[in-house]
Amino acid sequence: MELLDSERGQAVQVGAILLFGFLVIGLSLYQATVVPQQTKATEFGAYLDASDDLVSLHNDVLATATRGVQSGVTVQTGVQYRPRVVFINPGPPTGSLALTDSRDVTIAGVDAVDGEPEAVRTLWDGGARTYESKVLRYSPSYNEFDGTPITVSGASVQREAGANVVPLGGQTLVSGNRITVVSVDGRIGQTAARTPLTVAPISSAARTVTVTNESDEDISLTVPVGSNATAWSRSPTADRLLENVRVKAVSDLGDGADPTNSLVRVTLNGSYTYELRLAKVELSSSSAASTVASPDGQYLVPVTTGASAAPGESTGVVVEARDGYNNPVEGERIDFTVTEGDASPTSRTITTTDDGRAGFAFAPAGDADGPITVRASGDLDGDGTVEAIEQTTYTVPLVNGSGGGGGTGAGDDGSTSEINPPQEDQDVILTGTTATNGNDAARISLNNTGTERVVTSFRVSFYYPDQGGNGAETASFNGSPAQNVGADQYTLGPDRVTLPSDATTDITIDFAANKNLDTRGDFFILTVQFDDGEFATYFVAVP
C-alpha cells in the first residue's frame, strides 16, 4: 500500500512539471512572436507621430521665414512602450536628428525690374547669386519597425523610401509667380525620446523684389532637398511643380556636378515676372544658445519719395539698409551729409531701427535759394569701403524759394499725396510743432488756407528718436485708438478733425502708450486724408 501511494505522488509531480513546461513554452512563444508584433505596431505609430511633427516643423520654417516670429515643435524621435507585468519590452530606441553640411543655394538669370531701386537692380543683374542652406535629417532606429529617413529642407518635407521619395507636404519654393527661397542654418544637440526644436528668424522675408530675365532666357533655382535628388525630381512634388506653366523643368544635377545627389534645379521661364522673397532661419535644439549671426547689410535704398523743403522749415529723408536677402537690417550706422545747399545740421550719423530705416531731419536756411542735396552712406558690409550700392542721394527742391518746385509722393492707396504742402492758397500747412503731455506727445498746428476740410484718416508711417532716445511704437490722433507706427491709414470715427477755413487748428499726436518716451528732438512722418479724398504728408520735427 505504501508503494502505491508513493507512485501516485510521483505522477502528480510529473504532471505539474509538464504543465509548468507548457506554460514556459507558451510564454516564450508569446515573448518571441506576439511581443515583437505589438512592439512593431507601437513603433509604427510613433513613426507616424514623428512624421506629423516634422511636417509641422516644415510649416514652422516657412512661417518663421515669412512672418519673422520664432516658433517651435517637439519631435517624437523615440518610443514609449506600454508597461508589461510578465513580458519584457525591448530597450527604448531613440532616432537621431541632425543637420547636414551646408550646400549651395544658387539663383541665376534674375534681373530686378526697372521699378526697383538702383541698388537692387545692381545686385540682381542676371548673374548667379549663391547662399548656403542645410537639410534636417531624421534617422529612426526602432527595434522592430524599419522606418525610412525623413528630411526637411527650406523647400519641402519628404520620406526617403529607398529609391523613391514620398512627399509629406507641398513644396514652398515656387507658387504661381512667387519664389520663396529659405536658407536653413543652425545646430542640433543630442536627441532624446522627445526632442524640442526651435525655429528662429535670422533674416525674415519682409521685402519682395520683382524680377524677370531681361533677355527672356531661363531662370534657374538650385536648392538642397535631401539625399536623393534624382528621386525627388521624379516625385509627385516635382509633378505638381511642373503643372505651373512658368516651370520648364525639374532635374537633378548629375553625378559630376553633384556627387552627393542632394541638389535639385528648377528651371523657370524667364519671360515671366516673379515676386522673389528670400529668408534665413536658424533651426536648433530649444535649450541651445543661438550660433548663427545675422547677416550684414549689403545695400541702401531710398524710402522717401518726392520730398520738398521750404526755407527755415524742417523736413527729412529716410533710407533703408538691407542685407543680401533683401531684408531690413537693424543697427547699421548711416552717415547723412548735406553736400549741396545751405541747411542745418550739415551732417549726422543715425543708426537703423528694427525696420532697417534711418531718418535725417534738416532745415534749409531762411535765405536758401537752391535745392538741398543730401547723401546717405554707410560701410554696411564692413569691408572698409563705401561702395555705390551702399549709398544714395536725395536732391530736395525748395518751395517758395528761387529754387521753386514742389514734391509729391504715393499715398497708401496709390493716390497722390502732397508732401509738406507749401504756403499757397487752398493748402493745409504745418505751421508749428511743440512737445506736450509731459513730452510724450506732439501738438501740431495746421493752417487751412482754403475752404473747410475734415481729416478723416491718419497714419504715422515712420518715427525716428533723437540719438539715444526711445522710439514710438504706437500713435493716436486727436484721442483716437492707438495705431501701430507703420500701419495702414486708420479711418477716424468720432475723432475726425474739422479744419475751419482760414484758421489754424491744433491737433495732438499722442505717443503716451510708449514708456519713457520724450518726443523732443524726435522726427516722424504723418499722413492725413481729407474728406475730399486727397492726402497730405508732413515731415514733423519736434523742437
Coordinates of C-alpha atoms in Angstrom, one line a residue:
M1 CA 0.0 0.0 0.0
E2 CA 2.8 2.3 0.8
L3 CA 4.3 1.6 -2.6
L4 CA 1.1 2.6 -4.5
D5 CA 0.8 5.9 -2.5
S6 CA 4.4 6.7 -3.4
E7 CA 3.8 6.1 -7.2
R8 CA 0.7 8.2 -7.1
G9 CA 2.5 11.2 -5.6
Q10 CA 5.2 11.0 -8.3
A11 CA 2.6 11.2 -11.1
V12 CA 1.2 14.4 -9.6
Q13 CA 4.7 15.9 -9.6
V14 CA 5.4 14.9 -13.1
G15 CA 2.1 16.4 -14.3
A16 CA 2.9 19.7 -12.5
I17 CA 6.3 19.8 -14.1
L18 CA 4.8 19.2 -17.6
L19 CA 2.2 21.9 -17.1
F20 CA 4.8 24.4 -16.0
G21 CA 6.9 23.4 -19.0
F22 CA 4.0 24.1 -21.3
L23 CA 3.4 27.4 -19.6
V24 CA 7.0 28.4 -20.0
I25 CA 6.9 27.4 -23.7
G26 CA 3.7 29.4 -24.2
L27 CA 5.2 32.4 -22.5
S28 CA 8.4 32.1 -24.5
L29 CA 6.4 31.8 -27.8
Y30 CA 4.4 34.9 -26.8
Q31 CA 7.6 36.8 -26.0
A32 CA 9.2 35.7 -29.2
T33 CA 6.3 36.3 -31.6
V34 CA 3.4 38.4 -30.1
V35 CA 5.5 41.0 -28.2
P36 CA 7.6 41.9 -31.3
Q37 CA 4.5 42.4 -33.4
Q38 CA 3.0 44.6 -30.7
T39 CA 6.3 46.4 -30.4
K40 CA 6.4 46.9 -34.2
A41 CA 2.8 48.3 -34.1
T42 CA 3.7 50.8 -31.3
E43 CA 6.9 51.9 -33.2
F44 CA 4.9 52.4 -36.4
G45 CA 2.5 54.7 -34.5
A46 CA 5.5 56.6 -33.1
Y47 CA 6.9 56.9 -36.7
L48 CA 3.7 58.4 -37.9
D49 CA 3.7 60.8 -35.0
A50 CA 7.3 61.8 -35.9
S51 CA 6.2 62.3 -39.5
D52 CA 3.5 64.7 -38.4
D53 CA 5.9 66.5 -36.1
L54 CA 8.3 67.1 -39.0
V55 CA 5.6 68.3 -41.3
S56 CA 4.7 70.8 -38.6
L57 CA 8.3 71.7 -38.4
H58 CA 8.5 72.5 -42.1
N59 CA 5.4 74.7 -41.7
D60 CA 7.1 76.5 -38.9
V61 CA 10.2 77.0 -41.0
L62 CA 8.0 78.8 -43.7
A63 CA 6.0 80.8 -41.1
T64 CA 9.2 82.0 -39.3
A65 CA 10.8 82.8 -42.7
T66 CA 7.9 84.9 -43.9
R67 CA 6.5 86.4 -40.7
G68 CA 9.6 86.9 -38.6
V69 CA 8.2 85.1 -35.5
Q70 CA 10.0 82.4 -33.5
S71 CA 8.3 79.1 -33.4
G72 CA 9.0 75.5 -32.4
V73 CA 7.8 71.9 -32.3
T74 CA 8.7 68.8 -30.3
V75 CA 9.6 65.8 -32.5
Q76 CA 8.9 62.3 -31.2
T77 CA 12.2 60.7 -32.0
G78 CA 11.8 57.8 -29.6
V79 CA 9.1 55.3 -28.5
Q80 CA 7.3 54.8 -25.2
Y81 CA 6.2 51.2 -24.9
R82 CA 3.2 50.2 -22.9
P83 CA 4.2 48.7 -19.5
R84 CA 4.1 44.9 -19.1
V85 CA 3.8 42.8 -15.9
V86 CA 5.1 39.4 -17.2
F87 CA 6.7 40.1 -20.5
I88 CA 9.7 42.2 -21.3
N89 CA 9.8 45.2 -23.7
P90 CA 13.0 45.9 -25.7
G91 CA 15.2 48.8 -24.7
P92 CA 13.8 52.2 -25.6
P93 CA 15.1 53.3 -29.0
T94 CA 16.0 56.9 -29.9
G95 CA 16.3 58.1 -33.5
S96 CA 18.7 60.8 -34.5
L97 CA 18.0 64.4 -35.7
A98 CA 20.9 66.0 -37.5
L99 CA 21.6 68.9 -39.9
T100 CA 23.6 68.1 -43.0
D101 CA 26.6 70.1 -44.1
S102 CA 25.8 73.4 -45.8
R103 CA 25.1 73.1 -49.5
D104 CA 24.9 75.9 -52.1
V105 CA 21.6 77.6 -53.0
T106 CA 22.0 79.3 -56.4
I107 CA 19.7 81.7 -58.1
A108 CA 20.7 82.5 -61.6
G109 CA 19.3 84.6 -64.5
V110 CA 17.4 87.0 -62.3
D111 CA 17.1 90.7 -63.2
A112 CA 15.3 93.2 -61.0
V113 CA 12.7 95.1 -63.0
D114 CA 13.2 98.8 -63.7
G115 CA 10.8 99.9 -60.9
E116 CA 13.1 98.6 -58.2
P117 CA 15.7 100.9 -56.6
E118 CA 19.1 101.3 -58.4
A119 CA 20.9 99.3 -55.7
V120 CA 18.5 96.4 -56.1
R121 CA 19.0 96.4 -59.8
T122 CA 22.7 96.4 -59.4
L123 CA 22.6 93.4 -57.1
W124 CA 20.1 91.4 -59.2
D125 CA 21.6 91.9 -62.6
G126 CA 21.2 88.5 -64.2
G127 CA 24.3 86.9 -62.6
A128 CA 24.3 84.0 -60.2
R129 CA 23.9 84.7 -56.5
T130 CA 24.8 82.0 -54.0
Y131 CA 23.6 81.3 -50.5
E132 CA 24.0 78.3 -48.2
S133 CA 21.5 76.0 -46.6
K134 CA 21.3 72.8 -44.6
V135 CA 18.8 70.0 -44.5
L136 CA 17.4 68.4 -41.4
R137 CA 17.5 64.5 -41.5
Y138 CA 15.6 62.3 -39.1
S139 CA 17.0 58.7 -39.0
P140 CA 14.8 56.4 -37.0
S141 CA 16.3 53.5 -35.1
Y142 CA 13.5 51.2 -33.9
N143 CA 13.8 47.7 -32.5
E144 CA 11.3 46.1 -34.9
F145 CA 9.8 48.6 -37.4
D146 CA 12.1 49.5 -40.3
G147 CA 11.4 53.3 -40.6
T148 CA 12.9 55.2 -43.5
P149 CA 14.6 58.6 -43.0
I150 CA 12.7 61.8 -43.3
T151 CA 14.2 65.1 -44.5
V152 CA 13.1 68.7 -44.0
S153 CA 14.6 71.4 -46.2
G154 CA 13.7 75.0 -46.8
A155 CA 11.6 73.9 -49.8
S156 CA 9.9 70.6 -48.8
V157 CA 9.5 67.7 -46.4
Q158 CA 9.7 64.1 -47.6
R159 CA 10.2 60.4 -46.7
E160 CA 13.1 58.8 -48.4
A161 CA 12.0 55.3 -49.2
G162 CA 14.9 53.6 -50.9
A163 CA 14.9 54.6 -54.5
N164 CA 11.8 56.7 -54.1
V165 CA 10.8 59.9 -52.3
V166 CA 7.4 60.2 -50.8
P167 CA 6.3 63.8 -50.2
L168 CA 4.7 64.5 -46.8
G169 CA 3.6 68.1 -47.7
G170 CA 3.7 70.5 -50.6
Q171 CA 6.8 72.3 -51.8
T172 CA 7.1 76.0 -51.0
L173 CA 9.8 77.1 -53.5
V174 CA 7.5 78.2 -56.4
S175 CA 3.8 79.1 -56.1
G176 CA 2.3 80.8 -59.1
N177 CA 4.6 83.7 -59.8
R178 CA 6.0 83.8 -56.2
I179 CA 9.5 82.4 -55.5
T180 CA 10.3 81.8 -51.8
V181 CA 13.9 80.7 -51.0
V182 CA 14.5 79.8 -47.4
S183 CA 18.0 79.1 -46.1
V184 CA 18.3 76.9 -43.0
D185 CA 21.2 77.0 -40.6
G186 CA 21.9 76.0 -37.0
R187 CA 22.9 73.1 -34.9
I188 CA 21.1 70.2 -33.3
G189 CA 22.3 68.8 -30.0
Q190 CA 21.7 65.3 -28.5
T191 CA 18.3 63.8 -29.2
A192 CA 16.0 62.2 -26.6
A193 CA 12.7 60.3 -26.9
R194 CA 11.1 63.7 -27.5
T195 CA 13.3 66.4 -28.9
P196 CA 12.1 70.1 -28.8
L197 CA 13.3 72.2 -31.7
T198 CA 13.2 76.0 -32.2
V199 CA 13.0 77.9 -35.4
A200 CA 14.2 81.5 -35.1
P201 CA 14.3 84.2 -37.7
I202 CA 17.7 85.4 -38.8
S203 CA 16.6 87.4 -41.9
S204 CA 12.8 87.2 -42.4
A205 CA 11.3 87.9 -45.8
A206 CA 10.0 91.4 -45.0
R207 CA 10.6 92.7 -48.6
T208 CA 9.7 91.4 -52.0
V209 CA 11.7 92.1 -55.2
T210 CA 10.1 92.0 -58.6
V211 CA 12.3 90.1 -61.0
T212 CA 12.4 88.7 -64.5
N213 CA 15.0 87.9 -67.1
E214 CA 15.6 90.9 -69.4
S215 CA 16.7 88.7 -72.3
D216 CA 13.8 86.2 -71.8
E217 CA 16.3 83.5 -71.0
D218 CA 15.8 80.8 -68.3
I219 CA 15.9 81.5 -64.6
S220 CA 17.3 78.6 -62.5
L221 CA 16.9 77.9 -58.8
T222 CA 19.2 75.2 -57.3
V223 CA 18.3 74.1 -53.8
P224 CA 19.2 71.2 -51.5
V225 CA 16.3 68.7 -50.8
G226 CA 17.9 65.7 -49.0
S227 CA 20.0 62.8 -50.1
N228 CA 18.1 61.6 -53.2
A229 CA 17.7 64.5 -55.6
T230 CA 17.1 62.1 -58.5
A231 CA 14.1 60.6 -56.9
W232 CA 12.9 64.0 -55.7
S233 CA 12.9 65.3 -59.3
R234 CA 10.7 62.4 -60.4
S235 CA 8.4 62.5 -57.4
P236 CA 4.8 63.8 -57.1
T237 CA 6.2 67.0 -55.7
A238 CA 8.1 67.6 -59.0
D239 CA 5.0 66.7 -61.0
R240 CA 2.9 69.3 -59.2
L241 CA 5.7 71.9 -59.8
L242 CA 5.5 71.2 -63.5
E243 CA 1.8 71.9 -63.5
N244 CA 2.8 75.6 -63.1
V245 CA 3.1 77.0 -66.7
R246 CA 6.1 79.0 -65.6
V247 CA 8.1 75.9 -64.6
K248 CA 10.0 74.4 -67.6
A249 CA 11.9 71.6 -65.9
V250 CA 12.8 69.9 -62.6
S251 CA 16.0 67.9 -62.5
D252 CA 19.0 66.7 -60.5
L253 CA 22.5 68.0 -61.3
G254 CA 24.1 64.7 -62.2
D255 CA 27.0 62.9 -60.6
G256 CA 29.6 65.2 -62.0
A257 CA 28.2 68.4 -60.7
D258 CA 26.6 67.0 -57.5
P259 CA 28.3 63.8 -56.2
T260 CA 26.1 63.9 -53.1
N261 CA 22.9 63.8 -55.2
S262 CA 21.3 66.3 -52.8
L263 CA 20.6 69.3 -55.2
V264 CA 17.6 69.9 -57.4
R265 CA 17.4 72.5 -60.1
V266 CA 14.1 74.1 -61.0
T267 CA 14.2 75.9 -64.4
L268 CA 11.7 78.8 -64.9
N269 CA 10.6 80.6 -68.0
G270 CA 12.4 84.0 -67.8
S271 CA 9.9 85.9 -69.9
Y272 CA 7.5 86.0 -66.9
T273 CA 7.7 88.4 -64.0
Y274 CA 8.2 86.9 -60.5
E275 CA 7.9 88.1 -56.9
L276 CA 11.2 87.0 -55.1
R277 CA 11.3 86.5 -51.4
L278 CA 14.5 85.4 -49.5
A279 CA 14.9 84.4 -45.9
K280 CA 17.2 82.7 -43.5
V281 CA 16.2 80.8 -40.3
E282 CA 18.1 79.1 -37.5
L283 CA 17.0 75.5 -36.6
S284 CA 18.3 74.4 -33.2
S285 CA 17.6 72.5 -30.1
S286 CA 15.4 74.5 -27.9
S287 CA 17.9 74.5 -25.0
A288 CA 20.8 75.6 -27.1
A289 CA 22.1 79.2 -27.5
S290 CA 22.0 80.8 -30.9
T291 CA 25.1 80.1 -33.1
V292 CA 24.0 81.9 -36.2
A293 CA 24.9 85.5 -36.7
S294 CA 22.6 88.0 -38.5
P295 CA 23.8 88.9 -42.0
D296 CA 25.5 92.2 -42.5
G297 CA 23.8 94.9 -44.5
Q298 CA 24.7 94.9 -48.2
Y299 CA 22.9 97.9 -49.9
L300 CA 21.0 101.1 -49.2
V301 CA 17.7 102.2 -50.8
P302 CA 15.7 105.4 -50.6
V303 CA 12.4 105.3 -48.8
T304 CA 11.2 109.0 -49.1
T305 CA 9.6 109.9 -52.4
G306 CA 9.1 113.4 -53.7
A307 CA 10.4 115.3 -50.7
S308 CA 10.5 119.1 -50.8
A309 CA 11.5 121.8 -48.4
A310 CA 10.8 125.4 -47.5
P311 CA 13.4 127.8 -46.2
G312 CA 13.5 127.8 -42.5
E313 CA 11.2 124.8 -42.1
S314 CA 12.1 121.3 -41.1
T315 CA 11.9 118.4 -43.5
G316 CA 13.5 115.0 -43.7
V317 CA 14.5 112.0 -45.7
V318 CA 14.5 108.3 -44.9
V319 CA 16.7 105.4 -46.2
E320 CA 16.6 101.7 -45.6
A321 CA 19.6 99.3 -45.1
R322 CA 19.1 95.8 -46.5
D323 CA 21.0 92.6 -46.3
G324 CA 21.8 90.1 -49.1
Y325 CA 18.4 88.5 -48.6
N326 CA 16.8 91.9 -49.5
N327 CA 15.5 92.4 -45.9
P328 CA 15.9 95.3 -43.5
V329 CA 18.9 95.3 -41.2
E330 CA 18.9 96.8 -37.7
G331 CA 21.9 98.5 -36.1
E332 CA 23.7 99.9 -39.3
R333 CA 25.3 103.3 -38.9
I334 CA 24.2 105.6 -41.7
D335 CA 26.1 108.9 -42.3
F336 CA 23.9 111.7 -43.6
T337 CA 25.7 114.7 -45.2
V338 CA 24.3 117.9 -46.8
T339 CA 26.6 118.0 -49.8
E340 CA 25.0 121.0 -51.6
G341 CA 22.8 123.8 -50.5
D342 CA 22.5 125.7 -47.2
A343 CA 20.8 123.7 -44.5
S344 CA 21.4 122.6 -40.9
P345 CA 22.5 120.3 -39.5
T346 CA 25.0 119.6 -42.2
S347 CA 25.7 116.0 -41.1
R348 CA 24.6 113.4 -38.7
T349 CA 25.1 109.7 -38.1
I350 CA 21.9 107.7 -37.5
T351 CA 21.6 104.0 -36.5
T352 CA 18.9 102.0 -38.3
T353 CA 16.0 100.8 -36.3
D354 CA 14.4 97.3 -36.3
D355 CA 12.7 98.1 -39.6
G356 CA 16.1 98.9 -41.2
R357 CA 15.4 102.6 -41.5
A358 CA 17.2 105.7 -40.6
G359 CA 15.8 109.3 -40.9
F360 CA 17.6 112.6 -41.2
A361 CA 15.8 115.8 -40.3
F362 CA 17.1 119.1 -41.6
A363 CA 16.0 122.7 -42.2
P364 CA 17.1 124.9 -45.2
A365 CA 18.4 128.3 -44.2
G366 CA 15.9 131.1 -44.3
D367 CA 17.7 132.7 -47.2
A368 CA 18.4 129.4 -49.1
D369 CA 17.9 129.8 -52.8
G370 CA 18.5 126.4 -54.3
P371 CA 17.9 122.7 -53.8
I372 CA 19.4 120.8 -50.9
T373 CA 21.4 117.6 -51.7
V374 CA 21.7 115.0 -49.0
R375 CA 23.9 112.0 -49.3
A376 CA 23.3 108.9 -47.1
S377 CA 26.0 106.3 -46.9
G378 CA 27.4 103.5 -44.8
D379 CA 30.0 100.8 -44.9
L380 CA 27.3 98.1 -44.4
D381 CA 29.4 95.1 -45.1
G382 CA 32.3 96.3 -43.0
D383 CA 35.0 95.9 -45.7
G384 CA 36.3 99.5 -45.2
T385 CA 34.9 100.8 -48.5
V386 CA 31.6 102.5 -49.1
E387 CA 30.5 101.0 -52.4
A388 CA 28.0 102.5 -54.8
I389 CA 25.2 100.3 -53.6
E390 CA 25.9 101.4 -50.0
Q391 CA 24.9 105.0 -50.6
T392 CA 22.1 107.0 -52.1
T393 CA 21.5 110.7 -52.7
Y394 CA 18.4 112.9 -52.4
T395 CA 18.1 116.2 -54.2
V396 CA 15.3 118.1 -52.3
P397 CA 13.8 121.1 -54.2
L398 CA 12.9 124.2 -52.3
V399 CA 9.3 125.6 -52.4
N400 CA 8.6 129.3 -52.0
G401 CA 12.2 130.0 -52.9
S402 CA 14.1 130.8 -56.0
G403 CA 14.7 127.1 -56.5
G404 CA 10.9 126.6 -56.9
G405 CA 9.3 123.3 -57.4
G406 CA 7.3 121.0 -55.2
G407 CA 7.1 117.4 -54.2
T408 CA 4.6 114.6 -54.4
G409 CA 4.6 111.0 -53.3
A410 CA 2.3 108.0 -53.3
G411 CA -0.3 107.5 -50.6
D412 CA -1.1 104.1 -49.2
D413 CA -3.9 103.5 -51.7
G414 CA -1.9 104.7 -54.7
S415 CA -3.4 108.2 -54.6
T416 CA -1.2 111.3 -54.8
S417 CA -0.1 112.8 -51.5
E418 CA 1.4 116.3 -51.3
I419 CA 4.4 116.3 -49.0
N420 CA 4.9 119.4 -46.7
P421 CA 2.3 121.5 -48.7
P422 CA 3.8 124.9 -49.5
Q423 CA 2.2 128.1 -48.2
E424 CA -0.2 128.6 -51.0
D425 CA -4.0 129.1 -51.2
Q426 CA -6.2 126.0 -50.7
D427 CA -3.4 124.1 -48.8
V428 CA -3.4 122.8 -45.2
I429 CA 0.0 123.9 -44.0
L430 CA 2.0 122.6 -41.0
T431 CA 2.9 125.9 -39.1
G432 CA 4.2 124.7 -35.8
T433 CA 5.1 121.7 -33.5
T434 CA 5.6 121.5 -29.8
A435 CA 6.1 118.7 -27.3
T436 CA 3.2 118.3 -24.9
N437 CA 1.6 116.0 -22.3
G438 CA 4.8 115.6 -20.3
N439 CA 6.7 115.4 -23.6
D440 CA 5.2 112.0 -24.7
A441 CA 3.0 113.7 -27.3
A442 CA 3.4 116.3 -30.0
R443 CA 1.0 119.1 -30.7
I444 CA 0.9 120.2 -34.4
S445 CA -0.7 123.3 -35.8
L446 CA -2.4 123.0 -39.2
N447 CA -3.3 126.2 -41.0
N448 CA -6.2 125.7 -43.5
T449 CA -5.8 128.3 -46.2
G450 CA -8.7 127.0 -48.3
T451 CA -12.3 126.0 -47.7
E452 CA -13.4 123.9 -44.7
R453 CA -11.9 120.4 -44.7
V454 CA -12.2 117.4 -42.4
V455 CA -9.4 115.0 -41.6
T456 CA -10.9 111.5 -42.0
S457 CA -7.9 109.2 -41.5
F458 CA -4.3 109.3 -40.4
R459 CA -1.1 107.2 -40.3
V460 CA 2.3 107.7 -38.7
S461 CA 4.5 105.8 -41.1
F462 CA 7.9 106.4 -39.5
Y463 CA 9.2 107.6 -36.2
Y464 CA 12.8 108.3 -35.5
P465 CA 14.0 109.2 -32.0
D466 CA 16.7 111.6 -31.2
Q467 CA 20.1 110.0 -30.8
G468 CA 20.0 107.7 -27.8
G469 CA 16.3 108.1 -27.2
N470 CA 13.4 105.6 -27.3
G471 CA 11.2 105.3 -30.4
A472 CA 7.4 105.3 -30.5
E473 CA 5.6 102.1 -31.3
T474 CA 2.0 103.4 -31.5
A475 CA 0.4 106.8 -32.1
S476 CA -3.1 108.2 -31.6
F477 CA -4.6 111.2 -33.5
N478 CA -6.9 113.6 -31.6
G479 CA -7.7 110.9 -29.0
S480 CA -8.3 108.1 -31.4
P481 CA -7.4 104.5 -30.6
A482 CA -3.6 103.9 -30.7
Q483 CA -2.4 102.6 -34.0
N484 CA 1.0 100.9 -34.7
V485 CA 3.6 103.1 -36.3
G486 CA 3.9 101.9 -39.9
A487 CA 0.4 100.5 -40.1
D488 CA -2.1 101.4 -42.8
Q489 CA -4.3 104.5 -42.8
Y490 CA -6.7 104.4 -39.9
T491 CA -10.2 105.7 -40.5
L492 CA -11.2 108.2 -37.8
G493 CA -14.8 107.9 -36.5
P494 CA -15.8 110.4 -33.8
D495 CA -12.2 111.6 -33.7
R496 CA -12.4 113.3 -37.0
V497 CA -11.0 116.8 -37.0
T498 CA -12.7 119.7 -38.8
L499 CA -10.3 122.4 -40.1
P500 CA -12.2 125.7 -40.5
S501 CA -11.4 127.9 -43.5
D502 CA -8.6 130.4 -43.0
A503 CA -7.9 129.2 -39.5
T504 CA -5.2 127.3 -37.5
T505 CA -6.2 124.1 -35.6
D506 CA -4.1 122.4 -33.0
I507 CA -4.1 118.6 -33.0
T508 CA -2.3 116.3 -30.5
I509 CA -0.5 113.2 -31.7
D510 CA -0.2 111.1 -28.6
F511 CA 2.5 108.5 -28.1
A512 CA 1.7 108.0 -24.4
A513 CA 1.4 104.2 -24.8
N514 CA 5.1 104.1 -25.3
K515 CA 7.1 104.1 -22.0
N516 CA 9.9 106.6 -21.3
L517 CA 9.3 108.5 -24.5
D518 CA 10.4 112.1 -24.9
T519 CA 9.4 113.5 -28.2
R520 CA 11.7 116.5 -28.0
G521 CA 14.2 116.3 -30.9
D522 CA 12.4 113.4 -32.5
F523 CA 11.2 113.2 -36.1
F524 CA 8.1 111.4 -37.5
I525 CA 6.2 111.3 -40.8
L526 CA 2.4 111.9 -40.6
T527 CA 0.0 111.3 -43.5
V528 CA -3.6 112.5 -43.3
Q529 CA -6.6 112.1 -45.6
F530 CA -9.2 114.7 -46.1
D531 CA -12.9 114.3 -46.8
D532 CA -12.3 115.1 -50.5
G533 CA -10.1 112.1 -50.8
E534 CA -6.8 114.0 -51.0
F535 CA -3.8 113.1 -48.9
A536 CA -1.1 115.3 -47.3
T537 CA 2.1 114.1 -45.8
Y538 CA 4.1 116.1 -43.2
F539 CA 7.7 115.6 -42.1
V540 CA 7.4 116.6 -38.4
A541 CA 10.5 117.5 -36.3
V542 CA 9.7 118.2 -32.7
P543 CA 11.9 121.0 -31.3

